[in-house]
CSV table of C-alpha atoms in Angstrom, one decimal:
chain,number,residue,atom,x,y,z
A,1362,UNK,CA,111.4,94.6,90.6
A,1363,UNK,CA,109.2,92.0,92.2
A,1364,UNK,CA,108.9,89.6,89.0
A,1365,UNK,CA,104.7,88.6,88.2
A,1366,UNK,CA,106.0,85.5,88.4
A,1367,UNK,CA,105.9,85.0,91.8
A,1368,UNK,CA,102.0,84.7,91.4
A,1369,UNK,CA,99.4,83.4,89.6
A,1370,UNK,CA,97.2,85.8,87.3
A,1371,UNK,CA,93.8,85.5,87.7
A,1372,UNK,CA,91.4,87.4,84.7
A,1373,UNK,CA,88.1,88.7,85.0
A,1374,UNK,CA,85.7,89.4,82.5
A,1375,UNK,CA,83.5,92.3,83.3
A,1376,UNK,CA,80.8,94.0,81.2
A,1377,UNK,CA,81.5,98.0,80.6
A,1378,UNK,CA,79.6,100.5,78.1
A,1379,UNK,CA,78.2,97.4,76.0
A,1380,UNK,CA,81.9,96.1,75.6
A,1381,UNK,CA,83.6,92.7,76.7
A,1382,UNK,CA,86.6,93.9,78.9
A,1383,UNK,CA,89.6,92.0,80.9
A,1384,UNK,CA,90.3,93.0,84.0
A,1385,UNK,CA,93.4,92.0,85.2
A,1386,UNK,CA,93.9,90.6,88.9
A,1387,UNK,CA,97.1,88.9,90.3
A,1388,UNK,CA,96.8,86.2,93.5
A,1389,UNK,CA,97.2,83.1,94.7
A,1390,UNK,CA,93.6,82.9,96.3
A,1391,UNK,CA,90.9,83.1,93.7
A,1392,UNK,CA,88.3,84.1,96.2
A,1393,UNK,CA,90.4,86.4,97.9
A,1394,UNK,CA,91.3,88.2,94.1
A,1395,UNK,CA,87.6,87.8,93.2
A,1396,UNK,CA,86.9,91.0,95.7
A,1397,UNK,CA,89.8,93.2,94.0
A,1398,UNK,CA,88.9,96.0,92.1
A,1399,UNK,CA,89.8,99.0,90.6
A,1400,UNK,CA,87.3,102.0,90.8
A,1401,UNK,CA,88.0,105.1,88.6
A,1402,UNK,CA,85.9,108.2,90.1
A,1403,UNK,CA,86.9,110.8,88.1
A,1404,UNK,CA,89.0,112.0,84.7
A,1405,UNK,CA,92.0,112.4,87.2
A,1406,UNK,CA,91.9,109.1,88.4
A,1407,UNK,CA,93.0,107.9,85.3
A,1408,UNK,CA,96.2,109.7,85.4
A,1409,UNK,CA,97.2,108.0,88.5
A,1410,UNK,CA,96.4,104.3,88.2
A,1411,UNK,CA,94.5,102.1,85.4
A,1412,UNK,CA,91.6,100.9,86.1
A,1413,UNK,CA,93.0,97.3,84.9
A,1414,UNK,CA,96.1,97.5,86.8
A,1415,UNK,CA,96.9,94.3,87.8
A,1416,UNK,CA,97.0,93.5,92.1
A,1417,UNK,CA,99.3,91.0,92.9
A,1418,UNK,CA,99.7,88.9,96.2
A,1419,UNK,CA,103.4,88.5,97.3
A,1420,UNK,CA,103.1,87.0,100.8
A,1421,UNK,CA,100.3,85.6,103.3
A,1422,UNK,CA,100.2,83.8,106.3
A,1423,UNK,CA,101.4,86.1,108.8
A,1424,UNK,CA,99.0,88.0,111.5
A,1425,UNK,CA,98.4,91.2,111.2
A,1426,UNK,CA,101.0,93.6,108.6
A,1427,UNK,CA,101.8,97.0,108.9
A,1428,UNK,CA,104.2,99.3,108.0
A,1429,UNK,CA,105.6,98.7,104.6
A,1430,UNK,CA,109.1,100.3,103.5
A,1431,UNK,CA,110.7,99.8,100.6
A,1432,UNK,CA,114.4,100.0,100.1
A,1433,UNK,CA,116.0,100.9,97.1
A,1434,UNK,CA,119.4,99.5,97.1
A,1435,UNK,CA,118.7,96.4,97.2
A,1436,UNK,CA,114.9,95.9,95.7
A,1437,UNK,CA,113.3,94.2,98.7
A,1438,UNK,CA,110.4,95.2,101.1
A,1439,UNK,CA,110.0,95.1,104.8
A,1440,UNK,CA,106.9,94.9,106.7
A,1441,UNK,CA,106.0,94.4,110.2
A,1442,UNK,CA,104.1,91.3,112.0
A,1443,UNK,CA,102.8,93.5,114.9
A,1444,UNK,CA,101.3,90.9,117.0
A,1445,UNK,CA,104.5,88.1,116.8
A,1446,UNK,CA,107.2,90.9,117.1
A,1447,UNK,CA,108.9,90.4,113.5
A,1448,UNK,CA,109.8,92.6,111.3
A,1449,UNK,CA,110.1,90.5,107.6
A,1450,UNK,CA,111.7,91.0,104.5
A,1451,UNK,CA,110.7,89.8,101.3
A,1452,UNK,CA,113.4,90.1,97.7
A,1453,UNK,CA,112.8,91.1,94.0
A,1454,UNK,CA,112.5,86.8,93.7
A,1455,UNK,CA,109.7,86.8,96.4
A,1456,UNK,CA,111.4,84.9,98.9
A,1457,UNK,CA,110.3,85.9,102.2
A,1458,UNK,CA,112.3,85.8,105.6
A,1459,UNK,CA,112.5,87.2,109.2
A,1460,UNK,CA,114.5,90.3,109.2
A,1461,UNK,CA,113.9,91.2,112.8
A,1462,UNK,CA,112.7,89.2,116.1
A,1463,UNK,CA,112.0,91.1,118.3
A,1464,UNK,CA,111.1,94.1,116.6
A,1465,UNK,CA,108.8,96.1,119.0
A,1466,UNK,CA,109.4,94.6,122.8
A,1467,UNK,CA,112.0,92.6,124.6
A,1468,UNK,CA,108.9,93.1,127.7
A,1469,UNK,CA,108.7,89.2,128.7
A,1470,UNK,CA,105.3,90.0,130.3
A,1471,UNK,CA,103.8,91.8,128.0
A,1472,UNK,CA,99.9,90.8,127.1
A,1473,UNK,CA,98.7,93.0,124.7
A,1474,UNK,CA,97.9,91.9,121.2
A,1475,UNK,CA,100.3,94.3,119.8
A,1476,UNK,CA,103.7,93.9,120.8
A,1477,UNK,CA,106.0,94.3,117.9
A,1478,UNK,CA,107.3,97.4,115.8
A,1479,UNK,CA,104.5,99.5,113.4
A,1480,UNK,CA,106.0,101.7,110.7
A,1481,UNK,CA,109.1,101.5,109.5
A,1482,UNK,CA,111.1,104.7,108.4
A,1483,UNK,CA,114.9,104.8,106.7
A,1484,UNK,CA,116.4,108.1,108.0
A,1485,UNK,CA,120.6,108.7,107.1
A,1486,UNK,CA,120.8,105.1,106.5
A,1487,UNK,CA,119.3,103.8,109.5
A,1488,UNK,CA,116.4,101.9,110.1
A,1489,UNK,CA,113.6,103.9,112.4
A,1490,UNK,CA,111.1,101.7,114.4
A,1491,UNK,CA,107.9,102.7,115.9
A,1492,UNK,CA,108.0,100.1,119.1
A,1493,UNK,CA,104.6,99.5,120.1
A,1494,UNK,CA,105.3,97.0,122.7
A,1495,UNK,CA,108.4,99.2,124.4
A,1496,UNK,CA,106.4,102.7,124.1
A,1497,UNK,CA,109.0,104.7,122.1
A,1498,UNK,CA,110.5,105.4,118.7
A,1499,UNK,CA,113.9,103.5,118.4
A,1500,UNK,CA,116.7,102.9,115.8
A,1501,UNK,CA,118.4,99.4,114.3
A,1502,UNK,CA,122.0,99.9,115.6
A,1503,UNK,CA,122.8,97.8,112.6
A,1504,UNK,CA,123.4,98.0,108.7
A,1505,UNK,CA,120.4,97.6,106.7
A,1506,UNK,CA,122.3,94.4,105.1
A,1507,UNK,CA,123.2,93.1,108.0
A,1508,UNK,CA,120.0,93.2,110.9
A,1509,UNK,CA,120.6,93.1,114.5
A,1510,UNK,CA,118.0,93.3,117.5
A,1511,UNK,CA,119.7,95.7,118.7
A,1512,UNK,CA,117.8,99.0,119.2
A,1513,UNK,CA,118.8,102.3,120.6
A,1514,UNK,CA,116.0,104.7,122.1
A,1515,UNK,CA,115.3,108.2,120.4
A,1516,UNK,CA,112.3,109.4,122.3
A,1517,UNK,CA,110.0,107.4,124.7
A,1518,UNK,CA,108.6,110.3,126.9
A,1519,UNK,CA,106.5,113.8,126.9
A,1520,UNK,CA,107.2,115.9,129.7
A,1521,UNK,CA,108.2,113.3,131.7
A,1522,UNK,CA,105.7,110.6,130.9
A,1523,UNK,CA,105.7,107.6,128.7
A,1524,UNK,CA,104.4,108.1,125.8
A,1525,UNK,CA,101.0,105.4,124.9
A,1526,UNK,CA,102.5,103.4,121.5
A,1527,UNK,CA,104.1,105.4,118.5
A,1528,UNK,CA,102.7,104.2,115.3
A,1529,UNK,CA,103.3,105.8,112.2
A,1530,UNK,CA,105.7,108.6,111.3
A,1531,UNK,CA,107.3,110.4,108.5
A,1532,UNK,CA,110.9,112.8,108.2
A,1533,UNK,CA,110.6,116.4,106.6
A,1534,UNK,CA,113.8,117.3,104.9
A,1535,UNK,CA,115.5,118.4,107.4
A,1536,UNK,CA,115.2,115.3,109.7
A,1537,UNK,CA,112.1,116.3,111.5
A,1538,UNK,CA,110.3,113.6,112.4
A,1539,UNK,CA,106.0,113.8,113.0
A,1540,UNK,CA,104.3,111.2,114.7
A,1541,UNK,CA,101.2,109.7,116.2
A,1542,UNK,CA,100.9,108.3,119.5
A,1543,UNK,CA,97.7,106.5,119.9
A,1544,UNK,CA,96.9,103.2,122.4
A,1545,UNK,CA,97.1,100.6,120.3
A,1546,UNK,CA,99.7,98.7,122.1
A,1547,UNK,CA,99.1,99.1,125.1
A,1548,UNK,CA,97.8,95.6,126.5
A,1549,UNK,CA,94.5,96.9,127.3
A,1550,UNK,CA,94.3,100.2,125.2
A,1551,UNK,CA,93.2,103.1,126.0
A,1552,UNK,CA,91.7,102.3,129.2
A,1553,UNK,CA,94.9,100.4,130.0
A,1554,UNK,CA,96.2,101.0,133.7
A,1555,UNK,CA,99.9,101.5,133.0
A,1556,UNK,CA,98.7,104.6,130.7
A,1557,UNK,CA,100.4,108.2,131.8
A,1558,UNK,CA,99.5,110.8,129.3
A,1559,UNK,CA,95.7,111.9,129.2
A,1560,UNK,CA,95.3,112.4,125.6
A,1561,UNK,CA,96.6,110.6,122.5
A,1562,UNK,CA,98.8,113.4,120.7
A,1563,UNK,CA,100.5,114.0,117.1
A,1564,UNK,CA,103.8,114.9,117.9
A,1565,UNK,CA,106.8,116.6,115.9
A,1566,UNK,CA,110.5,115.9,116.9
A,1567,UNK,CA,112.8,118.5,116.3
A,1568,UNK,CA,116.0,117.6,114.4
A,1569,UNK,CA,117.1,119.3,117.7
A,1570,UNK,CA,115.6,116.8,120.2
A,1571,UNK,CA,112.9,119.1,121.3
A,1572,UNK,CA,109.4,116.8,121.3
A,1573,UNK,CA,106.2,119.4,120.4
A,1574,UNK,CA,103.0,118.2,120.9
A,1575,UNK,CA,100.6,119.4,117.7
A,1576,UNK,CA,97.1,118.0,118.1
A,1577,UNK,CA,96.2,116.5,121.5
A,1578,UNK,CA,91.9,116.2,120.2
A,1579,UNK,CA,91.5,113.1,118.6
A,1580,UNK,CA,90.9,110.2,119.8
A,1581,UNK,CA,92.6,107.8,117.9
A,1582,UNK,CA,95.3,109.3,115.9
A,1583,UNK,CA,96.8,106.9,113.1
A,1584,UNK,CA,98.3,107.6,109.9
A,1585,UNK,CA,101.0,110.3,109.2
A,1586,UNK,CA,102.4,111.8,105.9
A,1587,UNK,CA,103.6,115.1,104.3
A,1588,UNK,CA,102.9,116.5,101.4
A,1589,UNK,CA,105.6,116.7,99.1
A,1590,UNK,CA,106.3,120.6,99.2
A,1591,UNK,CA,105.8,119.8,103.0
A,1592,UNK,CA,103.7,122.9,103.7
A,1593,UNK,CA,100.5,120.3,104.9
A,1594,UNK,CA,100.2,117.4,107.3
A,1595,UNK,CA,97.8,115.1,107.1
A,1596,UNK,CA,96.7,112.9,110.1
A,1597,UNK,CA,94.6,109.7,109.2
A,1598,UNK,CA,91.9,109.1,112.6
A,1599,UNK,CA,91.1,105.8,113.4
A,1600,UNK,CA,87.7,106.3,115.6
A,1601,UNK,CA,84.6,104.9,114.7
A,1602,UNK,CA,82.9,107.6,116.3
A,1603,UNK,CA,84.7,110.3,113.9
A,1604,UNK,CA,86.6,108.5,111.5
A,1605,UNK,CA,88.2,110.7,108.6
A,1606,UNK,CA,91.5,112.3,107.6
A,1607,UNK,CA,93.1,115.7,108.4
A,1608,UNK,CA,94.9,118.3,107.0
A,1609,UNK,CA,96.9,121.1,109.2
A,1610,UNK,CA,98.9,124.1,107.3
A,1611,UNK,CA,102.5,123.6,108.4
A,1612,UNK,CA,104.2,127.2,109.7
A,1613,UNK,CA,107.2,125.8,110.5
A,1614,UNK,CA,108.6,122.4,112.1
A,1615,UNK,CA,106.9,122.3,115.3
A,1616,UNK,CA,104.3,125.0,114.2
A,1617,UNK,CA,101.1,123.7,112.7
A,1618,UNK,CA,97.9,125.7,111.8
A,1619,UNK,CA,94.3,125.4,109.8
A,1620,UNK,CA,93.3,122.1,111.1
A,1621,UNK,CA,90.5,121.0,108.6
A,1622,UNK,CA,88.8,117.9,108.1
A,1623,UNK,CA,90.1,116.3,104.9
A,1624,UNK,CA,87.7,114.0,104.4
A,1625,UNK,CA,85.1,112.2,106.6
A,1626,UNK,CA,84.0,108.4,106.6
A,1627,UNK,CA,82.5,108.1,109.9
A,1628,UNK,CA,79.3,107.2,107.9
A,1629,UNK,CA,80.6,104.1,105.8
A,1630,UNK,CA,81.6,102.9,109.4
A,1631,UNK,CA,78.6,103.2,110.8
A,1632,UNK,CA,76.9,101.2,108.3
A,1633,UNK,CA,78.6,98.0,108.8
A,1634,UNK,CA,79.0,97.2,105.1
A,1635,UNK,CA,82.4,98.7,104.6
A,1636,UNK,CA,86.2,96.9,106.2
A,1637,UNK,CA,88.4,99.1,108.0
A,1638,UNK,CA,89.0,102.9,109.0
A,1639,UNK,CA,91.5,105.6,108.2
A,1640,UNK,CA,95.0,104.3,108.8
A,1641,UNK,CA,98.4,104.6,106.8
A,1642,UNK,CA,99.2,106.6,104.1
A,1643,UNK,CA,101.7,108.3,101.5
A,1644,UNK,CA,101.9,111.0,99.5
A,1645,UNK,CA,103.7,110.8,95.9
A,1646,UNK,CA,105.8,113.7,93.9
A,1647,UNK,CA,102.9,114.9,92.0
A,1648,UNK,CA,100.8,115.4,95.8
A,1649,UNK,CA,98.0,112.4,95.2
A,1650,UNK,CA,97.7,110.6,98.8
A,1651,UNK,CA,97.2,107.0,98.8
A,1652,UNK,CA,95.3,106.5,102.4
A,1653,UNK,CA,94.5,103.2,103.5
A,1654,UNK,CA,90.6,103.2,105.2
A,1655,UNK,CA,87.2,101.4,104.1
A,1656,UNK,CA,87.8,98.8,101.8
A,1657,UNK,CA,91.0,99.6,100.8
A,1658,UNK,CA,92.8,103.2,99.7
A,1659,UNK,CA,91.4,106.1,98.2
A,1660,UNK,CA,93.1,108.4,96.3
A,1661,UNK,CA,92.9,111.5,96.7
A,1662,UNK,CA,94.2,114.7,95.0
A,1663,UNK,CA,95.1,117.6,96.8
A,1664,UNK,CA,92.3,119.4,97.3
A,1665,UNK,CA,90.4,116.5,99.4
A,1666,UNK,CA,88.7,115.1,96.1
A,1667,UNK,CA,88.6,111.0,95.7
A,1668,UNK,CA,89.9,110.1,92.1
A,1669,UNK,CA,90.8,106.5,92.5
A,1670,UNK,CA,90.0,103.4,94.5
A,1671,UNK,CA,91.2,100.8,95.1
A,1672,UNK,CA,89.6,97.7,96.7
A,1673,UNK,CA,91.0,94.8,98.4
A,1674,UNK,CA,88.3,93.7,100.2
A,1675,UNK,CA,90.5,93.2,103.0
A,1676,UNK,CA,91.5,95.5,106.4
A,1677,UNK,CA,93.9,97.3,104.8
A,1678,UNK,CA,96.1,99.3,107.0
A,1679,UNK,CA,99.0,100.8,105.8
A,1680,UNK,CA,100.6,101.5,102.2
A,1681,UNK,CA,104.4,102.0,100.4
A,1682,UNK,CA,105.1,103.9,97.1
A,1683,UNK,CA,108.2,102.2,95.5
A,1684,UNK,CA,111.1,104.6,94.9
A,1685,UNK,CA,110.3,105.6,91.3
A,1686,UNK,CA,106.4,105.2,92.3
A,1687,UNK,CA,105.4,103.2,89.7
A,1688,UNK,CA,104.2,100.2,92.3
A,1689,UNK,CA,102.1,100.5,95.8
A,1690,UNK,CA,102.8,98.1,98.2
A,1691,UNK,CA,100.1,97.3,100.8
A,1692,UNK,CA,99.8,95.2,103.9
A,1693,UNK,CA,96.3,93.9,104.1
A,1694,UNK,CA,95.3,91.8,106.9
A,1695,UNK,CA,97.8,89.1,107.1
A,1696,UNK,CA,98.5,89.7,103.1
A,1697,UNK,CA,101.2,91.6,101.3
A,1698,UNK,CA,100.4,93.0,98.0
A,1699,UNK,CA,101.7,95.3,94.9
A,1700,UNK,CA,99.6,97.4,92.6
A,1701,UNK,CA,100.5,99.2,89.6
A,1702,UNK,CA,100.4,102.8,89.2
A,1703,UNK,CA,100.8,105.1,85.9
């Protein structure tokens, strides 16, 4: 699975309790691996990732990636290029290619930034795009093996308005689908004139086709995952004003309750010294959440506690657990890269 030698190891020597120790980092930049790190915060930590777990670069020189998605059959990766509309796929040999152009908008005057397809999802063998640039949540009408830009709406509307720009999502287990909806795409955000809904909501779509607003409060909803038992939601917020992540007690699909905040950042923001605000994230089997924010991701175990960082001293926005979790994929500015878990 995505060979080391596609990229160049890079070691660092660093001084811990009195003792000469390697830490391993992987890249093609040395100044860009120089500010990779591991940070162990507590015992836990150490049962999730090592500290000298190597970080690899396997692609650069795109715009701006999001939405990772790894796919099993087949041992390859796809990723979004938000603002050039592609959706790319790189192979277990590293070899990197369009997968998808268009991915988000076939709109031939659009002007926003952000035109092109955020998370990807693979629900009963389809591929599930969050279309910034066309305001809805479509499907490839296409084999995984065999792409095709050719996209079939499931929802685009609340109550008879357009929805702002779906961005991340995630299925329950019984085909479920939750959702944010902030302004990102639209060309001039959330001032933008062309906007019809008053609020920026997290959203569940019935297997049925019903669409139930959950939260309609913050600001700039972002980042969406399940725990694995899928009895809590968590909601990454993406304003600078009141950045953290949120928890909500699932009743039942559609039903959520005991909105608390997970964990708060707003300060890091505030002080300038620290990349990047809550945005994507995953949860694995065992319930740690990998959340992409400040720096990088933090690990977290289920009770809101940060075991484990991990720094890529990039904007880091969005993160993929492989299928037998043993690597994390991140897409990091206009960088694609893989660390090693335990």
């Amino acid at each position: 699975m995505f060979p080391k030698s596609i990229s160049v190891v890079i070691v660092f020597i660093i001084l811990s309790s009195c003792k000469i120790k390697k830490e391993a980092v992987v890249g093609s930049n040395s100044e860009l691996a120089a500010n990779f790190s591991i940070e162990i915060l507590t015992e836990e930590g150490n049962l999730v990732i090592d500290k000298y777990s190597s970080i690899e670069i396997l692609a650069s020189g795109f715009t701006w990636t999001e939405g990772p998605l790894y796919i099993e059959k087949g041992d390859y990766l796809l990723f979004s290029d938000i603002p050039n509309s592609k959706v790319f796929k790189i192979d277990a040999q590293g070899k990197t290619r369009v997968y998808l152009h268009p991915s988000g908008s076939d709109v031939k005057n659009y002007t926003g930034k952000e035109a092109g397809s955020n998370a990807l999802m693979y629900y009963k063998d389809e591929l599930i795009l969050m279309q910034q640039g066309e305001r809805r949540i479509a499907r490839m009408k296409a084999p995984l093996n065999a792409p095709k830009e050719r996209y079939e709406m499931i929802i685009d509307r609340y109550e008879g308005k357009r929805l702002n720009s779906p961005n991340d999502g995630v299925f329950d287990a019984q085909g479920n689908l939750y959702f944010t909806d902030p302004p990102y795409g639209l060309p001039d955000g959330i001032n933008d004139i062309t906007k019809e809904l008053d609020f920026q909501g997290v959203y569940c779509l019935l297997a049925s086709g019903k669409l139930i607003v959950l939260d309609k409060e913050l600001k700039y909803p972002n980042g969406i995952t399940l725990a694995p038992d899928q009895k809590t939601l968590y909601v990454a917020a993406s304003d600078p004003e009141k950045a953290a992540w949120y928890s909500y007690a699932i009743v039942q699909p559609g039903i959520v309750t005991d909105k608390k905040m997970f964990y708060d950042v707003t300060a890091l923001d505030r002080d300038k010294k620290h990349k990047g605000l809550p945005d994507g994230m995953k949860t694995n089997k065992e319930g740690y959440l990998f959340a992409t924010g400040p720096d990088g991701v933090w690990i977290f175990n289920p009770d809101g506690v940060v075991i484990a960082r991990i720094h890529t001293g990039l904007l880091t926005a969005n993160c993929a657990l492989s299928t037998d979790e043993s690597q994390l994929f991140l897409t990091a500015d206009d960088y694609i890269l893989k660390v090693a878990l335990k």
